[in-house]
Structure formats: structure tokens, C-alpha cells
Coordinates of C-alpha atoms in Angstrom, one line a residue:
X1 CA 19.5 12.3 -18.2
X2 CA 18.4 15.7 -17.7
X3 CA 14.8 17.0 -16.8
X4 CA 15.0 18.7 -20.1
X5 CA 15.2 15.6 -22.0
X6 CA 12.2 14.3 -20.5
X7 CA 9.4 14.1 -22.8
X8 CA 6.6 12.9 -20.6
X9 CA 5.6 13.7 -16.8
X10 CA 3.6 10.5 -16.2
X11 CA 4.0 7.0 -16.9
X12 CA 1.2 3.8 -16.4
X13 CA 2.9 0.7 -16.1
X14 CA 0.8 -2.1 -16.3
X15 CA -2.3 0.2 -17.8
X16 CA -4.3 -3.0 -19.6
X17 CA -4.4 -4.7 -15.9
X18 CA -7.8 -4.5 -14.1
X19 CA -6.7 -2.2 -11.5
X20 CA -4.7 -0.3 -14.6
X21 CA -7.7 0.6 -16.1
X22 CA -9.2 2.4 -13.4
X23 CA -6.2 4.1 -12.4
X24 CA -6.1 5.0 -16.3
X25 CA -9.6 5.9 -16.0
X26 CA -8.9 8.2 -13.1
X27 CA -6.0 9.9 -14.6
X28 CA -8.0 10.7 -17.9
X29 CA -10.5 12.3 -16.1
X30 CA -8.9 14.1 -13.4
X31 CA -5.1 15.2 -14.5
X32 CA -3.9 18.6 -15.2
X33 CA -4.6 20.4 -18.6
X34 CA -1.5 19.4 -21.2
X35 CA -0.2 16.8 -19.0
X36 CA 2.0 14.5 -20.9
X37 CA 0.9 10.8 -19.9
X38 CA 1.5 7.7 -21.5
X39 CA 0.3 4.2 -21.3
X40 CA 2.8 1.4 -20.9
X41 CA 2.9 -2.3 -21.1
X42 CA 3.7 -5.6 -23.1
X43 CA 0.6 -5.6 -25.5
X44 CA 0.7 -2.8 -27.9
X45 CA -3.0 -4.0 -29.2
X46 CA -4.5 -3.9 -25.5
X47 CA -2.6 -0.4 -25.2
X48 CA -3.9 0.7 -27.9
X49 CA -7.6 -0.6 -26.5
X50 CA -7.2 1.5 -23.3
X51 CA -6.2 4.6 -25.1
X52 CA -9.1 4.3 -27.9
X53 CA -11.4 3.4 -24.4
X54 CA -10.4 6.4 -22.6
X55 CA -10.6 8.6 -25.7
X56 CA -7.6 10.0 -24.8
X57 CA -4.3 11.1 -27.3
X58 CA -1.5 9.5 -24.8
X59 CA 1.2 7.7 -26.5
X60 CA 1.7 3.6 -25.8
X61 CA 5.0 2.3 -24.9
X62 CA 5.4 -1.5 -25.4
X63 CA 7.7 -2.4 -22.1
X64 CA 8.4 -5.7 -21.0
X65 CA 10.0 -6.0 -17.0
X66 CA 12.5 -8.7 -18.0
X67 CA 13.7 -6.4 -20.7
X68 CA 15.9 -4.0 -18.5
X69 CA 16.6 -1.8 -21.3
X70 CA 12.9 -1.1 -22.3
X71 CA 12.5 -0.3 -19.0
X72 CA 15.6 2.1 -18.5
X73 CA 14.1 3.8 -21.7
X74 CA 10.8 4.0 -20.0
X75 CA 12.4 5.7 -16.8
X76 CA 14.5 7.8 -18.4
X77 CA 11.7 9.9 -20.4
X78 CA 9.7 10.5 -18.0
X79 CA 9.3 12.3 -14.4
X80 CA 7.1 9.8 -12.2
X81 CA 6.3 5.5 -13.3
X82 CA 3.5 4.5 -11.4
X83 CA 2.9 1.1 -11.8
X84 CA 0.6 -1.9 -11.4
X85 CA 2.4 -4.5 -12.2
X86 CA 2.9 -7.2 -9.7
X87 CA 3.6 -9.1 -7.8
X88 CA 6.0 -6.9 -7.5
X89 CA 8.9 -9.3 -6.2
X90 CA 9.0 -10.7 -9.3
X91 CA 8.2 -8.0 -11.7
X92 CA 8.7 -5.2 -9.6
X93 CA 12.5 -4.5 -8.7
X94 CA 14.0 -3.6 -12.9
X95 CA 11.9 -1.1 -12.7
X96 CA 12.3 0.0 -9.4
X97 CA 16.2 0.2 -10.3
X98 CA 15.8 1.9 -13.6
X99 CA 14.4 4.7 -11.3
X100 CA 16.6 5.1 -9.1
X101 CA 19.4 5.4 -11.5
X102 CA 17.4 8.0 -13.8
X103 CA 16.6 9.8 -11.0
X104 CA 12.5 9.1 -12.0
X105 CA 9.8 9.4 -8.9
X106 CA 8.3 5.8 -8.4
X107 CA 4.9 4.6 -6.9
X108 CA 3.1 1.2 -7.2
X109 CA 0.8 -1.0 -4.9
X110 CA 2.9 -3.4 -3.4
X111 CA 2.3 -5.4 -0.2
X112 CA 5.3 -7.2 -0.1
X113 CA 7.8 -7.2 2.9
X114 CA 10.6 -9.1 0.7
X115 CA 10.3 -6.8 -2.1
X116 CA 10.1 -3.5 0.2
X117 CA 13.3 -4.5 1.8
X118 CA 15.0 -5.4 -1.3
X119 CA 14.3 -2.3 -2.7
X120 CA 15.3 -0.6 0.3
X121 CA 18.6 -2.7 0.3
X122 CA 19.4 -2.3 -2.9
X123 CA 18.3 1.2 -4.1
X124 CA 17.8 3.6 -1.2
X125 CA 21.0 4.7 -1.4
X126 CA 20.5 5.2 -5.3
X127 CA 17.8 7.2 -4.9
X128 CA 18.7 9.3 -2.5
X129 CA 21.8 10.1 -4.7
X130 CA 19.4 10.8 -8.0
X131 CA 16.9 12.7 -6.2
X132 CA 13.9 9.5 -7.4
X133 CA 11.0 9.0 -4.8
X134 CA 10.8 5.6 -4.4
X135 CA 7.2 5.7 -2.9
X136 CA 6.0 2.0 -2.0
X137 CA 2.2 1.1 -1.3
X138 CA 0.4 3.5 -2.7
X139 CA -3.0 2.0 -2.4
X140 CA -5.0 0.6 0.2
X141 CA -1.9 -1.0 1.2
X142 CA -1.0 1.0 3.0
X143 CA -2.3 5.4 2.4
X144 CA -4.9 4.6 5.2
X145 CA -2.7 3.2 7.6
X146 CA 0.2 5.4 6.7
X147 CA -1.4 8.9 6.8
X148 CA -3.9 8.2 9.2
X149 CA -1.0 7.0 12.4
X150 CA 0.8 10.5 10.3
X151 CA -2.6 13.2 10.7
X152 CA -3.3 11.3 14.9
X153 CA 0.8 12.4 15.4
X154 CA 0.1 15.8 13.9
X155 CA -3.1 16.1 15.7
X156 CA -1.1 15.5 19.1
X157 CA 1.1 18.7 18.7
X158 CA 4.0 16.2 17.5
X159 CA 4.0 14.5 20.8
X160 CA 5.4 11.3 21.0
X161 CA 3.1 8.4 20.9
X162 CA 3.2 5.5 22.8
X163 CA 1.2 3.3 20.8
X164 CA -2.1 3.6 18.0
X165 CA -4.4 1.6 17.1
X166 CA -6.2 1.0 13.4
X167 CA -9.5 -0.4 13.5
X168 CA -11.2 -0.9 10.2
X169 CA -14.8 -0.7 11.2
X170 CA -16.2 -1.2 7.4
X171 CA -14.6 -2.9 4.9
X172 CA -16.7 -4.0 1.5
X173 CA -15.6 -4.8 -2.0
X174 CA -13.9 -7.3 -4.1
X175 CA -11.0 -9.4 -3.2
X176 CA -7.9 -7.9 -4.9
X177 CA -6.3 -10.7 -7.5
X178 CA -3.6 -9.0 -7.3
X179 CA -3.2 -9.0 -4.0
X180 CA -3.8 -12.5 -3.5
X181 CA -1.1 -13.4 -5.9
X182 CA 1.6 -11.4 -4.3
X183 CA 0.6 -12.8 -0.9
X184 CA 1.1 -16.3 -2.8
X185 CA 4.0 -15.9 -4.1
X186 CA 5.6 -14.5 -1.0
X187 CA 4.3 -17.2 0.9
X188 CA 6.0 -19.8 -1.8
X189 CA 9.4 -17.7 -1.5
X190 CA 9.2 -18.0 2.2
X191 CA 8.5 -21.7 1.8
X192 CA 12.0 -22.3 0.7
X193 CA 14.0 -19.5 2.8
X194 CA 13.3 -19.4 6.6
X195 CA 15.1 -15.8 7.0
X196 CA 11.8 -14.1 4.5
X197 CA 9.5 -16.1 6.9
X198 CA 11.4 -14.4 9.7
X199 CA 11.0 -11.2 7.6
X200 CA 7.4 -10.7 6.9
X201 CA 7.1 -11.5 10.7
X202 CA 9.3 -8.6 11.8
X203 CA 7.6 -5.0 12.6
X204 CA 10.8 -3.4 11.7
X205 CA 11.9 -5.6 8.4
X206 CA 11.8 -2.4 6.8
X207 CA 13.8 0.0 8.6
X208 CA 16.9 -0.4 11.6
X209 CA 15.2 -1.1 15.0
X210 CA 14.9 2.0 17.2
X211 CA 18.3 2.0 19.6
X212 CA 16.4 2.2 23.0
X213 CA 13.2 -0.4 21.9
X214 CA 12.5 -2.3 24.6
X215 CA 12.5 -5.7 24.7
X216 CA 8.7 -6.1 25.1
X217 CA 7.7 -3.1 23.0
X218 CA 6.3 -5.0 19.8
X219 CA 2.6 -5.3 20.5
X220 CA 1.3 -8.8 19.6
X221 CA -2.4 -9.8 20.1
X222 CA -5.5 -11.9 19.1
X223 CA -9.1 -10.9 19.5
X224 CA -10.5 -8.3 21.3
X225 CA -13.4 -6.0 23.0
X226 CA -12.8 -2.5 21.9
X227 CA -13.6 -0.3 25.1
X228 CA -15.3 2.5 24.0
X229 CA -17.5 0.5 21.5
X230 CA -17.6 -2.8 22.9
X231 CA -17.4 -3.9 19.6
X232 CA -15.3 -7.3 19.4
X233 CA -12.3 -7.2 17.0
X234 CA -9.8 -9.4 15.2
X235 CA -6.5 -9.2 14.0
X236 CA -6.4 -7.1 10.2
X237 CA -5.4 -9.9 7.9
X238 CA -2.9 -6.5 6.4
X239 CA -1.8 -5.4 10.4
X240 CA 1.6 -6.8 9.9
X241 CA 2.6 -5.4 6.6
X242 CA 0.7 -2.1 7.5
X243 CA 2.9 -1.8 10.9
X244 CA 5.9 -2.3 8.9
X245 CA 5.5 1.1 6.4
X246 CA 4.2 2.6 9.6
X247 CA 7.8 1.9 11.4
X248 CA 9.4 2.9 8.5
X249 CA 8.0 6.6 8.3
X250 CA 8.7 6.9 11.9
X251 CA 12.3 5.6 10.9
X252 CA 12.4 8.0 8.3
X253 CA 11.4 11.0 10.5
X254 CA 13.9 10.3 12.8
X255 CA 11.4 7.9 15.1
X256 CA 9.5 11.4 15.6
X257 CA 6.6 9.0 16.4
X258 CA 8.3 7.7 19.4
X259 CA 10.9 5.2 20.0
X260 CA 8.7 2.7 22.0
X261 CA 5.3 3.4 19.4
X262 CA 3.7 0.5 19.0
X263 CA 1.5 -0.1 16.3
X264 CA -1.1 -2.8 15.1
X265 CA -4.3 -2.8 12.8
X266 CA -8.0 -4.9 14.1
X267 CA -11.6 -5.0 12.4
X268 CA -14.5 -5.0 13.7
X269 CA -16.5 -8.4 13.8
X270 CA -19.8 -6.8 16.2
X271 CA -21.1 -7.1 19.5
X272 CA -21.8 -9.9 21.9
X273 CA -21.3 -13.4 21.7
X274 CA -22.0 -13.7 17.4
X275 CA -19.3 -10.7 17.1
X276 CA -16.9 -12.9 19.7
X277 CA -17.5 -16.0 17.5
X278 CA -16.7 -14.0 14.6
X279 CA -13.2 -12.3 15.1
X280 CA -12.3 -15.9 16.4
X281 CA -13.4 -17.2 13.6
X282 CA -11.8 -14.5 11.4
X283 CA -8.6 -14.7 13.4
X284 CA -8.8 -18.9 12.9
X285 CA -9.6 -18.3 9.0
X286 CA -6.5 -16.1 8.3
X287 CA -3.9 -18.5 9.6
X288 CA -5.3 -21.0 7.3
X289 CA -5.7 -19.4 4.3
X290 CA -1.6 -18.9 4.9
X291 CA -1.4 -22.9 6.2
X292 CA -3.3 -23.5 2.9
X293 CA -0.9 -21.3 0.9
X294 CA 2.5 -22.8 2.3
X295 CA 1.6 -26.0 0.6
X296 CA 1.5 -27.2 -3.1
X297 CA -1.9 -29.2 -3.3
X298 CA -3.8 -27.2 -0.4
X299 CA -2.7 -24.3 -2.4
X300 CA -3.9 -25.6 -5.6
X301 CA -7.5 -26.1 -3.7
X302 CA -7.4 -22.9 -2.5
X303 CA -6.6 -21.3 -6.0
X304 CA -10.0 -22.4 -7.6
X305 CA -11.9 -20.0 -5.0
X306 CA -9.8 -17.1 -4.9
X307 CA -9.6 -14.2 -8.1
X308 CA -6.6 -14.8 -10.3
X309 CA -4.2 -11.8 -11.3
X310 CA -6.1 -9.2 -13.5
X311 CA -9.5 -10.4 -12.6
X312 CA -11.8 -8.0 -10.4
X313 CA -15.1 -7.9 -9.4
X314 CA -18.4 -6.9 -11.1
X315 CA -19.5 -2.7 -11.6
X316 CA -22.3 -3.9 -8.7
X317 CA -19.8 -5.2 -5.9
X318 CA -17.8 -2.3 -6.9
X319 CA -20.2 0.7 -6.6
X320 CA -21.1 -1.1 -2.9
X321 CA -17.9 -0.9 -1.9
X322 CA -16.7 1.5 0.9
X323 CA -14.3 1.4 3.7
X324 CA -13.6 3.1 6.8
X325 CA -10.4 3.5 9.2
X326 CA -10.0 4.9 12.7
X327 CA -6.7 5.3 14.3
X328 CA -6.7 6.0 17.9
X329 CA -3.6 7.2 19.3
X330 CA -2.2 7.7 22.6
X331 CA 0.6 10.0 23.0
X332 CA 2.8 10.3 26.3
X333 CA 1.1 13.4 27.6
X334 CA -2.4 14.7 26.7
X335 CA -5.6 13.3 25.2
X336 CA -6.1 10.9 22.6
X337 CA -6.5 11.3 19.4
X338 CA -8.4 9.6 16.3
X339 CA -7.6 9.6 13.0
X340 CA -10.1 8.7 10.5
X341 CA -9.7 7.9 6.3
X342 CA -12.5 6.8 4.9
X343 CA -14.1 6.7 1.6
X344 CA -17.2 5.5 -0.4
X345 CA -15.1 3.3 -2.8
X346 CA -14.6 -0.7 -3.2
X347 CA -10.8 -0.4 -1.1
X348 CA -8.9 -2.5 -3.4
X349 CA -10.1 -1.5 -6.6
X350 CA -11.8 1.9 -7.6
X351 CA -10.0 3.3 -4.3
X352 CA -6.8 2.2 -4.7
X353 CA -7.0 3.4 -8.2
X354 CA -7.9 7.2 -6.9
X355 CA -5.1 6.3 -4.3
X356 CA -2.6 5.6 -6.8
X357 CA -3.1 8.0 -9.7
X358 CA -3.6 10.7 -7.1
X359 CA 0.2 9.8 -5.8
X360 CA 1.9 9.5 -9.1
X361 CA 0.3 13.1 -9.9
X362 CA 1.2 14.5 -7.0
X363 CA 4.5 13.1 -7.5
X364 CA 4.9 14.6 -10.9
X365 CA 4.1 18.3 -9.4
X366 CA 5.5 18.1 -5.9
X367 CA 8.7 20.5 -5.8
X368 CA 11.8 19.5 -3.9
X369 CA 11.5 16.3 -1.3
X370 CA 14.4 14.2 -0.7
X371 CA 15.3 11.5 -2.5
X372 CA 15.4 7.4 -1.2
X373 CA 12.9 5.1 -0.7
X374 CA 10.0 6.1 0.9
X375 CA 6.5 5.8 2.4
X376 CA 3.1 7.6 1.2
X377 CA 3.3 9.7 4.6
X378 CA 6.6 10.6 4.1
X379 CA 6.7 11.4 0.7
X380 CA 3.4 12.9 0.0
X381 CA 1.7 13.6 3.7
X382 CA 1.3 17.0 2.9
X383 CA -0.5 17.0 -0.4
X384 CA -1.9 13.7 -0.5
X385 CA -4.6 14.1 2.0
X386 CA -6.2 17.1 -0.1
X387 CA -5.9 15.3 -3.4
X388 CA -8.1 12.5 -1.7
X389 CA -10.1 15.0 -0.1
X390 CA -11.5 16.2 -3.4
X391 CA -12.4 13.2 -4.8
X392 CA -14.7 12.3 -1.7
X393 CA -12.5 10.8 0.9
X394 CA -12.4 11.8 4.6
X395 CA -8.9 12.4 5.8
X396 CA -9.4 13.8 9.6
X397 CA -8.2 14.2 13.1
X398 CA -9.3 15.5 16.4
X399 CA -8.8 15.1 20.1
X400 CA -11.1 12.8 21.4
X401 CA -12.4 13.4 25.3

């Protein structure tokens, strides 16, 4: 199909979710003059409720993910699907193909190794023949991480890096539902075939391993005292999915980070012996929430405390919400350097939302840029960061002494 035929620029998948809605919400408000968006899901009433909400004149298209032809008539009208819809392993990969074959730029919010590398398997070749973006993780899994490790490289005169380091020193919002449940059901896939549990273990599940890695060069870790701050930290409950789209831009770039960069993600728990018992704590409490997960009735228990798909959290948690990344990296020659994103949003709703619509926009009026799936820092590292600039992020880098 040509670009002629194309009838609309944008496309929201999934627009009547929670996180939907505010991407909706951001795209009404903030979206070029005469842009031709349009709302998409499987409930032409609640379409038609998020349209009369916004007070917007967008068309609704009723698309269902199991119907592969609504969703190759979806791809094919338009120039960029962004979409919510997840977990993405299991609603996620029709769409991704429709895409790739129709030569349509693609973002969404997964955090899922399995359906990454899928996608990757499956349709990077595709893509790269069409021209389509496929641009993975568009929200707070993973931007920060991404263009952060990106702006520290950049900040370093290109340098290689031998290794960085994200420490999220604030984190505060609502638990994502929709990130629970992909973490679920990747966790219940896993259950039942050992090589995804080897998968979402492995830095480099999403790219080829770097010929000359050495054997010692992933970077494993529990607690511990950051230097500078002596601020005790714990393992990032997101570090191992983050490190993987990390390795993959470096892939992509032709490991212009550095073959032997190593790469890993803590948060801050505070100082002395309460901040000690806390990233133990936090670093106990992660591995069994997973334990929990792995099994039918812990998992059940678990369930009845944690936010099902489409639910999020009240307008007070989210206007308290804010979140703040430094990534300090160390490259093989010169100073340090530290990049910071930060922003005054809850992370995994009303900023992934400004992360997400920002992408698919910037998507829809990028020029050139190859095709094949991609990361946020490969695909969009040099407009993304001003887009989030102006809608009250800090996206920065500078030596430190």
C-alpha cells in the first residue's frame, strides 16, 4: 500500500484502556494542527465514550487482535499504531506483523523479553524490507533507561564505555496493571518452557552477543552502598528487562557503546542500617513476588493485592507521582559521566502516557530512519528527548568531576 492511500497518520490501539485514555488525552491536547488520528479498539460504544470525552472529531475503528484482517486494515491506513494493548505476548505480535508487512511505524509499552525476541525473530527482517519502525517500550519501560545510557555515551565524546550504572533515586506512583499482568503471564509461559526462563535471564536475549564479550563481562549483583552518596541500593525490580533494550541499541549501533559495556539498573533504599535493611528487604521481596507468581494458588493469593489489567490508581496518587533516573557512566578514557531523565509524572501512568504519544508522534513526522525492529534510542534518540523536554521532563548529561 502506498503512503498516498493512507488516510490517517496516527493510530490508538487499545484507546478505552486506562493508560489509553491518557495517552488519548495527551495526544488531543498536544498533536499537530489537522493531524488525522483515530481511536481504535473492540468496543465501538467505549470508542465512541473517549472521542465524545476528549471532544475531539477522530474517527473509531472497531479492531479486534485475534481478527488478523481488522488488524491488517488498521495497519494499512495509517502511518504509525501505537498501542496499549497487552500483554503484548498475547495480543501484541498480529499487530506487530500487520506492520511490518504494510510498512506502518509501530510503538507500544511492552516489557516482555519473549515477545521482544519474537518480534525480533520473526519480523525484523520484514521491517527492515518495508521501511516500518518497530519501536518496542516506549514508556517507562524502557525511554529512561534507553536514552539516558544513549545522552551518558554522547556526553563522553562517543567513547566507548566500559560499564553504566541506573540508579532510580525517586520512584512514586501507582502500580501499573498492566504491567503486572504481562509479568504474569510471562512468568506462567516460562513455567511450562525452561528455554523463556533462560530467556528473560539473558542480557543479550534480544540481540547476538558481542564477538569478543568476555566470559565474566555480564555484571551480576545484590545490594549495595553507592560511593559518592552512601546511599544503600537494591537491585531495580525492571534492571533485567531494561539491560536487555539497552544491549540491543548498542547492537544496533554496531556495539558503539563498547563490546565489554556492562549495564544494570539499582534504587535507592537510604542511608545506614534502615536503608541496608531496606534494599535487603526489597531485593528478598522481588524474588518472591516472582516465587509467588510461578505457582497457581500462591499466584491466585497474590492476585487479590495487586491492580488487575485496565485498573489504575486514583487522580491523588497520580498527581504525587514523580520519578527520577541517573545513569553514571564510565567510559575507557576520561571522566565520568551522568545522565539524568526525570520528570514530575506518576512513571507508569500519566508519564508513560506523555512517553508514548510523544513517540508515536514523533514517529508519524520523523523523515527517513531505517527500517527493523528497534529501540526508543535508536529510533527516536534525536527527537525524543526535546519532545519530553517540553512537556516538563529533564533529559541531561554532563561530566561529573
Amino acid at each position: 500500500m502506498t503512503e498516498a492511500s493512507r488516510d490517517l497518520d496516527l493510530v490508538l490501539l487499545g484507546a478505552t484502556g486506562f493508560v489509553g485514555r491518557l495517552t488519548a488525552a495527551h495526544l488531543a491536547r498536544h498533536a499537530p494542527a489537522g493531524m488525522r488520528i483515530a481511536l481504535a479498539g473492540r468496543s465501538q460504544r467505549r470508542l465512541d465514550e473517549v472521542r465524545t470525552s476528549l471532544q475531539v472529531d477522530w474517527p473509531v475503528l472497531v479492531v479486534d487482535t485475534a481478527d488478523e484482517e481488522s488488524v491488517a486494515r488498521m495497519a494499512g491506513r495509517t502511518t504509525v499504531v501505537v498501542t496499549t494493548v497487552g500483554p503484548y505476548l498475547r495480543y501484541g505480535m498480529t499487530v506487530v506483523a500487520a506492520c511490518a508487512a504494510a510498512g506502518t511505524h509501530y510503538a507500544d509499552l511492552s516489557g516482555e523479553t519473549a515477545f521482544v525476541a519474537e518480534s525480533v525473530r520473526h519480523h525484523d527482517a520484514v521491517a527492515r524490507d518495508s521501511g516500518a519502525r518497530i519501536v518496542h517500550s516506549c514508556g517507562f519501560d524502557s525511554v529512561p533507561s534507553d536514552l539516558a545510557v544513549g545522552l551518558a555515551h554522547r556526553e563522553a565524546g562517543g567513547i566507548p564505555l566500559i560499564e553504566a550504572t541506573g540508579q532510580v533515586r525517586t520512584l512514586r506512583g501507582g502500580i501499573s496493571g498492566g504491567t503486572v499482568d504481562s509479568m504474569r503471564q510471562q512468568i506462567i509461559e516460562a513455567r511450562t518452557q525452561p528455554h523463556l526462563r533462560q530467556l528473560i535471564s539473558d542480557p543479550y536475549a534480544l540481540c547476538t552477543r558481542p564477538p569478543s564479550l568476555l566470559p565474566d563481562s555480564e555484571w551480576r549483583g545484590g545490594i549495595r552502598r553507592d560511593p559518592a552518596t552512601r546511599t544503600w541500593q537494591a537491585p531495580f525490580v525492571m534492571s533485567p528487562y531494561n539491560r536487555q533494550i539497552v544491549n540491543r541499541t548498542n547492537h544496533l549501533t554496531g556495539w558503539g557503546y563498547g563490546q565489554h559495556m556492562r549495564y544494570r539498573e539499582v534504587v535507592d533504599t537510604g542511608r545506614g542500617l534502615k536503608g541496608r535493611a531496606r534494599a535487603a528487604g526489597l531485593g528478598v521481596g522481588i524474588g518472591a513476588l516472582a516465587a509467588a507468581m510461578f505457582f497457581a494458588p500462591t499466584r491466585a493469593l497474590v492476585d487479590r493485592f495487586l491492580p488487575a489489567p485496565g485498573e489504575g490508581p486514583s487522580e491523588q496518587t497520580m498527581a504525587e507521582g514523580r520519578f527520577h533516573l541517573d545513569v553514571d557512566a564510565y567510559p575507557v578514557s576520561g571522566p565520568a559521566v551522568r545522565a539524568t531523565v526525570a520528570a514530575p509524572y506518576d512513571p507508569a501512568y500519566g508519564g508513560t502516557a506523555i512517553m508514548l504519544a510523544e513517540s508515536g508522534l514523533a514517529l508519524a513526522g520523523a523523515e527517513g530512519g531505517p527500517g527493523g525492529v528497534s529501540t526508543p534510542m535508536n529510533a527516536l534518540g534525536t527527537v525524543l528527548p526535546d519532545r519530553l523536554r517540553a512537556h516538563g521532563f529533564t533529559v541531561s548529561a554532563q561530566t561529573l568531576e
